[in-house]
Amino acid sequence: MDKDVDRLFTTGRVASFRPALDDGEAREDGRSSKLGRSLLSSSLVGSTNRGRVLQALFDLGPTSRVELARQAGVNRTTISGIVQPLLDQQILVEGKPIRPRQGGGKPARPLWFSPDAQPICGVLLMPGSVRASIVTLEGRIDAEYEEALPTGVESRAEVIEMIAACIARTFAAARRSPLGIGVAVGGMVDTTRRAVVAVNLAPVLDGLPLGEELTRRFEVPVMLDHHPRALLVGDRWFGKGRGVRDFAVVYTGEVLGGALYLDGHLYRGPAGAGGELGHTFVQIEGELCRCGRRGCWDTIATLGWLRREARAAGIANSHLTDSRRLVELAGAGDDAAARLIDRYARNVAVGIANLQQTLAPNFFILHGDVVGGGQMMIDAIMNHVRRLVPSHPGGEIVFATGEPEDRAALLGAAGLILSDLLQFPL
C-alpha cells in the first residue's frame, strides 16, 4: 500500500459519521448537519474529518467545497484544509467549473474520486467459480477475471491456489497496487475469523480460512462477508442505498437470502451469523429444506420451487424457467405462466411482509432472479406485499432493483474494504 494512502486511512481510526441527517445535530451556525455528526473544528482537522468528507462524497456524489462546507456548517477554508491533501495524493480530483444554480458567484468545481487513486480488489466466491475484479473508488470495474472451481476438487490447498491465482491475475491488471481484497461468499461466513463456514453446494469450501490465507499471500487487508450482505454494502456505497438510513436487500435465485441496514448500520449478528432470511419459517408443515428443517422461505421462493411448479403446470422446458422467461411467456399469452408469476410473486412477498412487520424497513432493493422479470415481476411482488402488510404510519413501502447480480456483488465486496479503510461502522 502506498505510504501516503496508508497514512490517510490508518491515522486516528476513531469515530466515523453517520451519513444521513440526524435530528438535532448541531452545526456551527446552529442548524442541523446533513453530514450526520458535524465536522471537527479547524484546529482538530485530521484523519477523522478526511474520512467524513469522503463518506459525504459517496452519499452526495460530486460536490464542491462550498457545498460541502454548507452541508457541514463549517467555512470553506476548513473544507479546503481537509481536501487539499486528498487532491495532492490523487485520491480526489476537481471537475470542470459549474455555474451556481442561483445567487450568482464564482463557478464551483465539484470534487470527486480520481481515476488514478488506488483501487480495491472485489472477489465473488460461489459454488463452481471465483470471480475477481479491480474496482475504482468511484465504483467502476476496470478489470475482471473468472476461474472455474471444478466440482470434483477435494483438496482445500488446491482450491486456495485456484482462488489466489485468479486474484493474482487481477492484481497484475491494476495500474496501482490495490488497497485490499473484499470477498463476497455464496455461503455462511464467520466475519470475525474471516473464514468460510459452509457452502451447501461446494463442501470443499467448508471451514476454509480464506481471509488469513489471502492476507499472508498478498499482504493487504482482507475481509469476507455473506453474499447478500455484500450486495447490501454495494448498494450502500455505490447504488440505490446511498444516504439511506434504513433498507433491506432481498436476493432470489438458486437460494434465497437477504440483509438489513437499520438506523445506518448493517446487521450482521454475532460473528456474521445473522441475516439468514431464507431460513425463516413461512409454512409450519412445509416442504423439507436443504438445511434439514421444514417450511423455510427458501423452499417456496427459489428457482428450484419455480421449476418444479413449471413442470407441474406443463410449461415447456421447465428446467430453464426463470422470472425473465415466465414474463416473456405471459406476454405471449401463456395463462399458465401468468398464474405462476403471481404465485411466485406472492411467495417472495410473504417473507418480505414478515420482515417488514418485524423491523419496518420501508425500502427494499431486490437482486437476483426476480430482477430479470422486469417491472411486471416487481409490481406483482409489491402489490402482494401491500396487501399483506396493514397500513401504518411509518410511510409507504417502496421497491427498487439493484445492479446486475455479479456486478453488485463485486462492488459490495470492494465496499467491505472501503468501509474498513474509512472506519465506517457498517
PDB file of C-alpha atoms in Angstrom, residues 351-364 385 389-390 392 394-397:
ATOM      1  CA  GLY A 351     -41.172 -13.320   3.518  1.00  0.00           C
ATOM      2  CA  ILE A 352     -40.803  -9.617   2.737  1.00  0.00           C
ATOM      3  CA  ALA A 353     -44.052  -8.887   4.581  1.00  0.00           C
ATOM      4  CA  ASN A 354     -42.833 -10.778   7.656  1.00  0.00           C
ATOM      5  CA  LEU A 355     -39.580  -8.825   7.536  1.00  0.00           C
ATOM      6  CA  GLN A 356     -41.391  -5.511   7.175  1.00  0.00           C
ATOM      7  CA  GLN A 357     -43.777  -6.284  10.014  1.00  0.00           C
ATOM      8  CA  THR A 358     -40.891  -7.220  12.317  1.00  0.00           C
ATOM      9  CA  LEU A 359     -38.341  -4.468  11.647  1.00  0.00           C
ATOM     10  CA  ALA A 360     -40.240  -1.994   9.444  1.00  0.00           C
ATOM     11  CA  PRO A 361     -37.774  -1.280   6.638  1.00  0.00           C
ATOM     12  CA  ASN A 362     -39.858   0.558   4.055  1.00  0.00           C
ATOM     13  CA  PHE A 363     -37.285   0.488   1.260  1.00  0.00           C
ATOM     14  CA  PHE A 364     -36.445  -2.869  -0.358  1.00  0.00           C
ATOM     15  CA  VAL A 385     -46.658  -7.073  -0.031  1.00  0.00           C
ATOM     16  CA  VAL A 389     -48.940  -5.539   5.303  1.00  0.00           C
ATOM     17  CA  PRO A 390     -51.583  -3.439   7.109  1.00  0.00           C
ATOM     18  CA  HIS A 392     -49.331   2.008   9.268  1.00  0.00           C
ATOM     19  CA  GLY A 394     -44.315   4.525   9.117  1.00  0.00           C
ATOM     20  CA  GLY A 395     -44.537   5.514   5.460  1.00  0.00           C
ATOM     21  CA  GLU A 396     -45.085   3.855   2.094  1.00  0.00           C
ATOM     22  CA  ILE A 397     -43.253   0.629   1.197  1.00  0.00           C
TER      23      ILE A 397
END
